[in-house]
Short mmCIF file of N, CA and C in Angstrom, two decimals:
data_model
loop_
_atom_site.label_atom_id
_atom_site.label_comp_id
_atom_site.label_asym_id
_atom_site.label_seq_id
_atom_site.Cartn_x
_atom_site.Cartn_y
_atom_site.Cartn_z
N MET A 7 175.13 75.91 37.56
CA MET A 7 175.01 75.29 38.87
C MET A 7 176.30 74.52 39.17
N VAL A 8 176.90 74.84 40.32
CA VAL A 8 178.14 74.19 40.71
C VAL A 8 177.91 73.48 42.04
N TYR A 9 178.30 72.24 42.11
CA TYR A 9 178.21 71.52 43.39
C TYR A 9 179.42 70.62 43.53
N ARG A 10 179.71 70.28 44.80
CA ARG A 10 180.88 69.45 45.06
C ARG A 10 180.46 67.99 45.20
N GLN A 11 181.24 67.14 44.60
CA GLN A 11 180.99 65.72 44.71
C GLN A 11 182.34 65.07 44.99
N ASP A 12 182.53 64.57 46.18
CA ASP A 12 183.79 64.01 46.65
C ASP A 12 184.89 65.06 46.55
N ARG A 13 185.87 64.84 45.70
CA ARG A 13 187.02 65.73 45.62
C ARG A 13 186.98 66.66 44.41
N TYR A 14 186.01 66.57 43.57
CA TYR A 14 186.00 67.33 42.33
C TYR A 14 184.82 68.30 42.30
N VAL A 15 185.01 69.39 41.60
CA VAL A 15 183.94 70.34 41.37
C VAL A 15 183.30 69.98 40.04
N VAL A 16 181.99 69.81 40.06
CA VAL A 16 181.28 69.40 38.86
C VAL A 16 180.44 70.58 38.38
N HIS A 17 180.63 70.98 37.13
CA HIS A 17 179.80 72.00 36.50
C HIS A 17 178.72 71.28 35.72
N SER A 18 177.49 71.28 36.24
CA SER A 18 176.44 70.46 35.63
C SER A 18 176.01 70.96 34.26
N GLU A 19 176.09 72.27 34.00
CA GLU A 19 175.65 72.75 32.70
C GLU A 19 176.60 72.34 31.57
N HIS A 20 177.86 72.07 31.90
CA HIS A 20 178.82 71.66 30.87
C HIS A 20 179.19 70.19 30.99
N PHE A 21 178.77 69.56 32.07
CA PHE A 21 179.11 68.17 32.34
C PHE A 21 180.61 67.96 32.26
N ARG A 22 181.33 68.87 32.88
CA ARG A 22 182.78 68.82 32.87
C ARG A 22 183.27 68.67 34.32
N VAL A 23 184.22 67.80 34.55
CA VAL A 23 184.79 67.59 35.88
C VAL A 23 186.09 68.38 35.96
N VAL A 24 186.17 69.23 36.97
CA VAL A 24 187.34 70.07 37.16
C VAL A 24 188.07 69.59 38.41
N PRO A 25 189.35 69.26 38.32
CA PRO A 25 190.08 68.83 39.52
C PRO A 25 190.23 70.01 40.48
N PRO A 26 190.35 69.73 41.76
CA PRO A 26 190.48 70.80 42.73
C PRO A 26 191.78 71.57 42.54
N ILE A 27 191.79 72.81 43.04
CA ILE A 27 192.99 73.64 42.91
C ILE A 27 194.15 73.02 43.68
N MET A 28 193.90 72.63 44.92
CA MET A 28 194.92 71.94 45.72
C MET A 28 194.44 70.51 45.94
N PRO A 29 195.18 69.54 45.49
CA PRO A 29 194.76 68.15 45.70
C PRO A 29 194.71 67.85 47.19
N SER A 30 193.79 67.00 47.58
CA SER A 30 193.66 66.68 48.99
C SER A 30 194.85 65.85 49.45
N ILE A 31 195.13 65.97 50.73
CA ILE A 31 196.24 65.24 51.32
C ILE A 31 195.77 63.81 51.59
N PRO A 32 196.62 62.82 51.30
CA PRO A 32 196.22 61.44 51.57
C PRO A 32 195.83 61.25 53.04
N PRO A 33 194.84 60.44 53.31
CA PRO A 33 194.31 60.29 54.67
C PRO A 33 195.34 60.01 55.77
N PRO A 34 196.34 59.14 55.61
CA PRO A 34 197.24 58.91 56.75
C PRO A 34 197.99 60.19 57.18
N PHE A 35 198.30 61.07 56.24
CA PHE A 35 199.04 62.26 56.58
C PHE A 35 198.15 63.37 57.12
N ASP A 36 196.85 63.21 56.96
CA ASP A 36 195.91 64.21 57.45
C ASP A 36 195.26 63.76 58.75
N ALA A 37 195.63 62.59 59.25
CA ALA A 37 195.05 62.09 60.49
C ALA A 37 195.46 62.98 61.65
N LEU A 38 194.58 63.14 62.62
CA LEU A 38 194.84 64.03 63.75
C LEU A 38 196.06 63.58 64.54
N TRP A 39 196.21 62.29 64.78
CA TRP A 39 197.35 61.81 65.56
C TRP A 39 198.66 62.12 64.84
N PHE A 40 198.65 62.05 63.51
CA PHE A 40 199.87 62.34 62.75
C PHE A 40 200.21 63.82 62.83
N ARG A 41 199.19 64.67 62.71
CA ARG A 41 199.41 66.11 62.83
C ARG A 41 199.99 66.46 64.19
N LEU A 42 199.41 65.87 65.25
CA LEU A 42 199.88 66.18 66.60
C LEU A 42 201.29 65.65 66.84
N ALA A 43 201.60 64.48 66.31
CA ALA A 43 202.94 63.92 66.48
C ALA A 43 204.00 64.78 65.78
N ILE A 44 203.71 65.17 64.55
CA ILE A 44 204.64 66.04 63.83
C ILE A 44 204.72 67.40 64.52
N GLY A 45 203.58 67.91 64.99
CA GLY A 45 203.57 69.17 65.73
C GLY A 45 204.42 69.11 66.98
N LEU A 46 204.41 67.98 67.68
CA LEU A 46 205.23 67.81 68.88
C LEU A 46 206.71 67.84 68.54
N VAL A 47 207.11 67.06 67.54
CA VAL A 47 208.53 67.00 67.17
C VAL A 47 209.03 68.36 66.67
N VAL A 48 208.27 68.97 65.77
CA VAL A 48 208.66 70.29 65.25
C VAL A 48 208.65 71.32 66.37
N GLY A 49 207.65 71.24 67.24
CA GLY A 49 207.55 72.18 68.35
C GLY A 49 208.69 72.08 69.34
N LEU A 50 209.14 70.86 69.62
CA LEU A 50 210.27 70.69 70.53
C LEU A 50 211.55 71.26 69.92
N ALA A 51 211.73 71.05 68.62
CA ALA A 51 212.91 71.60 67.95
C ALA A 51 212.85 73.14 67.96
N LEU A 52 211.68 73.68 67.64
CA LEU A 52 211.53 75.14 67.68
C LEU A 52 211.64 75.66 69.11
N GLY A 53 211.21 74.86 70.08
CA GLY A 53 211.32 75.25 71.49
C GLY A 53 212.75 75.38 71.93
N SER A 54 213.61 74.51 71.43
CA SER A 54 215.03 74.62 71.74
C SER A 54 215.59 75.93 71.20
N PHE A 55 215.18 76.29 70.00
CA PHE A 55 215.58 77.56 69.41
C PHE A 55 215.01 78.73 70.20
N THR A 56 213.78 78.59 70.67
CA THR A 56 213.13 79.64 71.45
C THR A 56 213.85 79.89 72.76
N THR A 57 214.31 78.83 73.43
CA THR A 57 215.05 79.02 74.69
C THR A 57 216.34 79.80 74.43
N MET A 58 217.00 79.49 73.33
CA MET A 58 218.22 80.20 72.98
C MET A 58 217.92 81.68 72.72
N LEU A 59 216.86 81.94 71.96
CA LEU A 59 216.49 83.33 71.67
C LEU A 59 216.15 84.09 72.94
N SER A 60 215.36 83.47 73.81
CA SER A 60 214.91 84.17 75.02
C SER A 60 216.06 84.40 76.01
N TYR A 61 217.12 83.64 75.91
CA TYR A 61 218.28 83.85 76.76
C TYR A 61 219.23 84.90 76.17
N ARG A 62 219.46 84.80 74.88
CA ARG A 62 220.48 85.65 74.26
C ARG A 62 220.00 87.04 73.85
N LEU A 63 218.79 87.17 73.38
CA LEU A 63 218.32 88.47 72.89
C LEU A 63 218.35 89.57 73.96
N PRO A 64 217.85 89.33 75.18
CA PRO A 64 217.90 90.42 76.17
C PRO A 64 219.32 90.78 76.60
N ARG A 65 220.24 89.85 76.48
CA ARG A 65 221.63 90.08 76.86
C ARG A 65 222.46 90.62 75.70
N ARG A 66 221.81 90.76 74.55
CA ARG A 66 222.44 91.25 73.32
C ARG A 66 223.61 90.38 72.87
N PHE A 67 223.45 89.06 73.05
CA PHE A 67 224.43 88.09 72.56
C PHE A 67 224.07 87.72 71.13
N SER A 68 225.04 87.25 70.39
CA SER A 68 224.79 86.76 69.03
C SER A 68 223.95 85.49 69.09
N ILE A 69 223.02 85.35 68.16
CA ILE A 69 222.23 84.13 68.12
C ILE A 69 222.89 83.06 67.25
N ILE A 70 224.02 83.39 66.67
CA ILE A 70 224.72 82.43 65.81
C ILE A 70 225.91 81.81 66.54
N LEU A 71 226.78 82.64 67.07
CA LEU A 71 227.98 82.17 67.77
C LEU A 71 228.02 82.80 69.15
N PRO A 72 228.55 82.20 70.13
CA PRO A 72 229.16 80.87 70.20
C PRO A 72 228.09 79.79 70.29
N ARG A 73 228.55 78.55 70.21
CA ARG A 73 227.63 77.42 70.34
C ARG A 73 227.03 77.41 71.73
N SER A 74 225.96 76.64 71.89
CA SER A 74 225.31 76.52 73.19
C SER A 74 226.29 75.99 74.22
N HIS A 75 226.25 76.60 75.41
CA HIS A 75 227.19 76.23 76.46
C HIS A 75 226.55 76.40 77.83
N CYS A 76 227.19 75.82 78.84
CA CYS A 76 226.74 75.95 80.21
C CYS A 76 227.00 77.39 80.67
N PRO A 77 226.02 78.06 81.26
CA PRO A 77 226.24 79.43 81.72
C PRO A 77 227.28 79.53 82.85
N GLN A 78 227.46 78.46 83.60
CA GLN A 78 228.40 78.48 84.73
C GLN A 78 229.85 78.23 84.30
N CYS A 79 230.09 77.04 83.70
CA CYS A 79 231.48 76.64 83.38
C CYS A 79 231.86 76.93 81.93
N LYS A 80 230.91 77.38 81.11
CA LYS A 80 231.12 77.70 79.70
C LYS A 80 231.50 76.50 78.84
N ALA A 81 231.27 75.28 79.34
CA ALA A 81 231.55 74.07 78.56
C ALA A 81 230.56 73.98 77.40
N VAL A 82 231.06 73.75 76.20
CA VAL A 82 230.21 73.64 75.02
C VAL A 82 229.38 72.37 75.12
N LEU A 83 228.08 72.50 74.87
CA LEU A 83 227.19 71.35 74.96
C LEU A 83 227.39 70.42 73.78
N LYS A 84 227.34 69.13 74.07
CA LYS A 84 227.46 68.12 73.02
C LYS A 84 226.08 67.86 72.43
N THR A 85 226.05 67.13 71.33
CA THR A 85 224.80 66.85 70.64
C THR A 85 223.80 66.18 71.57
N ARG A 86 224.24 65.26 72.39
CA ARG A 86 223.33 64.56 73.30
C ARG A 86 222.73 65.50 74.34
N ASP A 87 223.36 66.63 74.57
CA ASP A 87 222.85 67.61 75.53
C ASP A 87 221.86 68.58 74.91
N LEU A 88 221.67 68.51 73.62
CA LEU A 88 220.81 69.46 72.92
C LEU A 88 219.44 68.90 72.52
N VAL A 89 219.14 67.69 72.94
CA VAL A 89 217.84 67.09 72.62
C VAL A 89 216.80 67.74 73.54
N PRO A 90 215.80 68.39 72.97
CA PRO A 90 214.84 69.12 73.80
C PRO A 90 214.17 68.23 74.86
N VAL A 91 214.01 68.74 76.02
CA VAL A 91 213.37 68.14 77.20
C VAL A 91 214.09 66.89 77.69
N PHE A 92 214.33 65.93 76.82
CA PHE A 92 214.89 64.65 77.24
C PHE A 92 216.31 64.79 77.78
N SER A 93 217.14 65.62 77.17
CA SER A 93 218.50 65.78 77.68
C SER A 93 218.48 66.40 79.08
N TRP A 94 217.55 67.31 79.33
CA TRP A 94 217.42 67.91 80.67
C TRP A 94 216.99 66.85 81.67
N LEU A 95 216.05 65.98 81.27
CA LEU A 95 215.58 64.92 82.17
C LEU A 95 216.68 63.90 82.44
N PHE A 96 217.39 63.48 81.39
CA PHE A 96 218.43 62.48 81.57
C PHE A 96 219.61 63.00 82.40
N ALA A 97 219.91 64.28 82.27
CA ALA A 97 220.99 64.88 83.05
C ALA A 97 220.50 65.31 84.43
N ARG A 98 219.22 65.09 84.71
CA ARG A 98 218.60 65.44 85.99
C ARG A 98 218.72 66.92 86.31
N GLY A 99 218.65 67.74 85.26
CA GLY A 99 218.67 69.18 85.44
C GLY A 99 220.01 69.73 85.87
N LYS A 100 221.08 69.01 85.52
CA LYS A 100 222.43 69.47 85.88
C LYS A 100 223.35 69.44 84.68
N CYS A 101 224.36 70.29 84.71
CA CYS A 101 225.38 70.30 83.65
C CYS A 101 226.21 69.04 83.76
N ARG A 102 226.47 68.41 82.63
CA ARG A 102 227.29 67.18 82.65
C ARG A 102 228.74 67.48 82.99
N ALA A 103 229.20 68.68 82.67
CA ALA A 103 230.61 69.00 82.90
C ALA A 103 230.89 69.42 84.35
N CYS A 104 230.11 70.36 84.87
CA CYS A 104 230.42 70.91 86.20
C CYS A 104 229.39 70.55 87.27
N GLY A 105 228.26 70.02 86.88
CA GLY A 105 227.23 69.64 87.85
C GLY A 105 226.36 70.79 88.31
N ALA A 106 226.52 71.97 87.72
CA ALA A 106 225.70 73.12 88.10
C ALA A 106 224.24 72.86 87.73
N LYS A 107 223.34 73.37 88.55
CA LYS A 107 221.91 73.18 88.31
C LYS A 107 221.48 73.99 87.09
N ILE A 108 220.71 73.34 86.22
CA ILE A 108 220.14 73.99 85.04
C ILE A 108 218.67 74.20 85.34
N GLY A 109 218.22 75.42 85.23
CA GLY A 109 216.85 75.77 85.57
C GLY A 109 215.82 75.03 84.74
N ALA A 110 214.61 74.93 85.31
CA ALA A 110 213.51 74.26 84.62
C ALA A 110 212.94 75.12 83.50
N ARG A 111 213.47 76.34 83.34
CA ARG A 111 212.97 77.22 82.28
C ARG A 111 213.13 76.59 80.91
N TYR A 112 214.20 75.84 80.70
CA TYR A 112 214.47 75.25 79.39
C TYR A 112 213.39 74.25 78.97
N PRO A 113 213.10 73.21 79.76
CA PRO A 113 212.04 72.30 79.32
C PRO A 113 210.65 72.95 79.32
N VAL A 114 210.42 73.91 80.22
CA VAL A 114 209.11 74.58 80.25
C VAL A 114 208.89 75.37 78.95
N ILE A 115 209.90 76.11 78.52
CA ILE A 115 209.79 76.89 77.27
C ILE A 115 209.65 75.94 76.07
N GLU A 116 210.42 74.86 76.07
CA GLU A 116 210.34 73.90 74.97
C GLU A 116 208.96 73.26 74.90
N LEU A 117 208.39 72.91 76.06
CA LEU A 117 207.06 72.30 76.07
C LEU A 117 205.98 73.30 75.69
N ALA A 118 206.14 74.56 76.11
CA ALA A 118 205.16 75.59 75.73
C ALA A 118 205.17 75.81 74.22
N THR A 119 206.35 75.85 73.64
CA THR A 119 206.45 76.01 72.19
C THR A 119 205.89 74.78 71.47
N ALA A 120 206.16 73.59 72.01
CA ALA A 120 205.62 72.37 71.42
C ALA A 120 204.10 72.37 71.47
N LEU A 121 203.53 72.83 72.58
CA LEU A 121 202.08 72.90 72.69
C LEU A 121 201.50 73.87 71.66
N GLY A 122 202.12 75.03 71.51
CA GLY A 122 201.66 75.98 70.50
C GLY A 122 201.77 75.42 69.09
N SER A 123 202.84 74.70 68.82
CA SER A 123 203.02 74.09 67.49
C SER A 123 202.00 73.00 67.24
N MET A 124 201.71 72.21 68.27
CA MET A 124 200.71 71.16 68.11
C MET A 124 199.33 71.76 67.81
N ILE A 125 199.02 72.86 68.48
CA ILE A 125 197.74 73.53 68.22
C ILE A 125 197.71 74.06 66.79
N ALA A 126 198.83 74.63 66.34
CA ALA A 126 198.88 75.14 64.95
C ALA A 126 198.71 74.00 63.95
N PHE A 127 199.38 72.88 64.17
CA PHE A 127 199.24 71.74 63.27
C PHE A 127 197.82 71.20 63.31
N TRP A 128 197.21 71.17 64.48
CA TRP A 128 195.85 70.67 64.64
C TRP A 128 194.85 71.54 63.88
N LEU A 129 194.98 72.86 64.05
CA LEU A 129 194.02 73.77 63.43
C LEU A 129 194.25 73.97 61.94
N MET A 130 195.51 74.02 61.51
CA MET A 130 195.81 74.39 60.13
C MET A 130 196.13 73.21 59.24
N GLY A 131 196.62 72.13 59.80
CA GLY A 131 197.04 71.01 58.96
C GLY A 131 198.30 71.38 58.18
N PHE A 132 198.55 70.65 57.14
CA PHE A 132 199.75 70.88 56.34
C PHE A 132 199.45 71.87 55.21
N GLN A 133 199.28 73.11 55.58
CA GLN A 133 199.00 74.17 54.62
C GLN A 133 200.20 75.12 54.55
N PRO A 134 200.34 75.86 53.47
CA PRO A 134 201.47 76.80 53.36
C PRO A 134 201.50 77.85 54.47
N THR A 135 200.35 78.22 54.99
CA THR A 135 200.31 79.25 56.04
C THR A 135 200.75 78.71 57.40
N LEU A 136 200.96 77.42 57.50
CA LEU A 136 201.43 76.83 58.75
C LEU A 136 202.78 77.41 59.15
N PHE A 137 203.63 77.67 58.17
CA PHE A 137 204.94 78.24 58.43
C PHE A 137 204.82 79.58 59.16
N VAL A 138 203.89 80.40 58.73
CA VAL A 138 203.67 81.70 59.37
C VAL A 138 203.17 81.50 60.80
N ALA A 139 202.28 80.54 61.00
CA ALA A 139 201.76 80.26 62.34
C ALA A 139 202.88 79.79 63.27
N LEU A 140 203.79 78.96 62.77
CA LEU A 140 204.90 78.49 63.59
C LEU A 140 205.85 79.63 63.94
N LEU A 141 206.09 80.54 63.00
CA LEU A 141 206.89 81.73 63.31
C LEU A 141 206.22 82.57 64.39
N ALA A 142 204.91 82.68 64.31
CA ALA A 142 204.17 83.44 65.32
C ALA A 142 204.27 82.78 66.69
N VAL A 143 204.20 81.46 66.73
CA VAL A 143 204.33 80.74 68.01
C VAL A 143 205.70 81.02 68.63
N VAL A 144 206.75 80.92 67.84
CA VAL A 144 208.10 81.19 68.34
C VAL A 144 208.22 82.64 68.82
N ALA A 145 207.70 83.58 68.05
CA ALA A 145 207.79 84.99 68.42
C ALA A 145 207.01 85.27 69.70
N ILE A 146 205.82 84.72 69.83
CA ILE A 146 204.99 84.98 71.00
C ILE A 146 205.61 84.37 72.26
N VAL A 147 206.06 83.13 72.17
CA VAL A 147 206.66 82.49 73.34
C VAL A 147 207.95 83.21 73.73
N THR A 148 208.79 83.56 72.75
CA THR A 148 210.02 84.28 73.05
C THR A 148 209.72 85.61 73.73
N ALA A 149 208.79 86.37 73.18
CA ALA A 149 208.45 87.66 73.77
C ALA A 149 207.87 87.49 75.16
N ALA A 150 207.03 86.51 75.37
CA ALA A 150 206.44 86.27 76.69
C ALA A 150 207.50 85.92 77.73
N VAL A 151 208.46 85.10 77.35
CA VAL A 151 209.53 84.72 78.28
C VAL A 151 210.41 85.92 78.61
N ILE A 152 210.75 86.69 77.59
CA ILE A 152 211.59 87.88 77.84
C ILE A 152 210.88 88.87 78.74
N VAL A 153 209.61 89.12 78.52
CA VAL A 153 208.84 90.05 79.36
C VAL A 153 208.74 89.50 80.78
N PHE A 154 208.48 88.20 80.91
CA PHE A 154 208.34 87.58 82.23
C PHE A 154 209.65 87.63 83.01
N GLU A 155 210.77 87.34 82.35
CA GLU A 155 212.06 87.27 83.04
C GLU A 155 212.72 88.63 83.24
N CYS A 156 212.54 89.52 82.29
CA CYS A 156 213.27 90.80 82.34
C CYS A 156 212.40 91.99 82.76
N GLY A 157 211.12 91.80 82.84
CA GLY A 157 210.23 92.91 83.17
C GLY A 157 209.82 93.64 81.91
N LYS A 158 208.98 94.65 82.06
CA LYS A 158 208.42 95.35 80.90
C LYS A 158 209.38 96.33 80.27
N ASN A 159 210.27 96.91 81.00
CA ASN A 159 211.26 97.89 80.51
C ASN A 159 210.73 98.69 79.37
#
């Protein structure tokens, strides 16, 4: 007869306590607010990567070089310009170098990816399979944006 008591599996016929295969995560790190906060931060960072992928892949540009730049004046973006969502808000949707309008696609894609990441963190917690779920979120959002912007081709 096997039954669970708190965190350990107890085998009553042997009176032996067996520790769990995966130790439980301490409560503060498993709290819902903490999962969602980490999901938001990770999601915004992945969202920035997703915007780059959705812009460069259909145009057959390298995803490594050149560095991120303004599509109009080709000015290389500085670190302060690469903060997801906030840099777009602080620059009021314009390039700092030339003043060209930057579309709302960037913060929308970043927020969509952040939402997907928050859902993954909420449902899965800090498990090894979370990495696969986050890759799926990036792939799905990237594919959806490319299909939406470029058509089905």
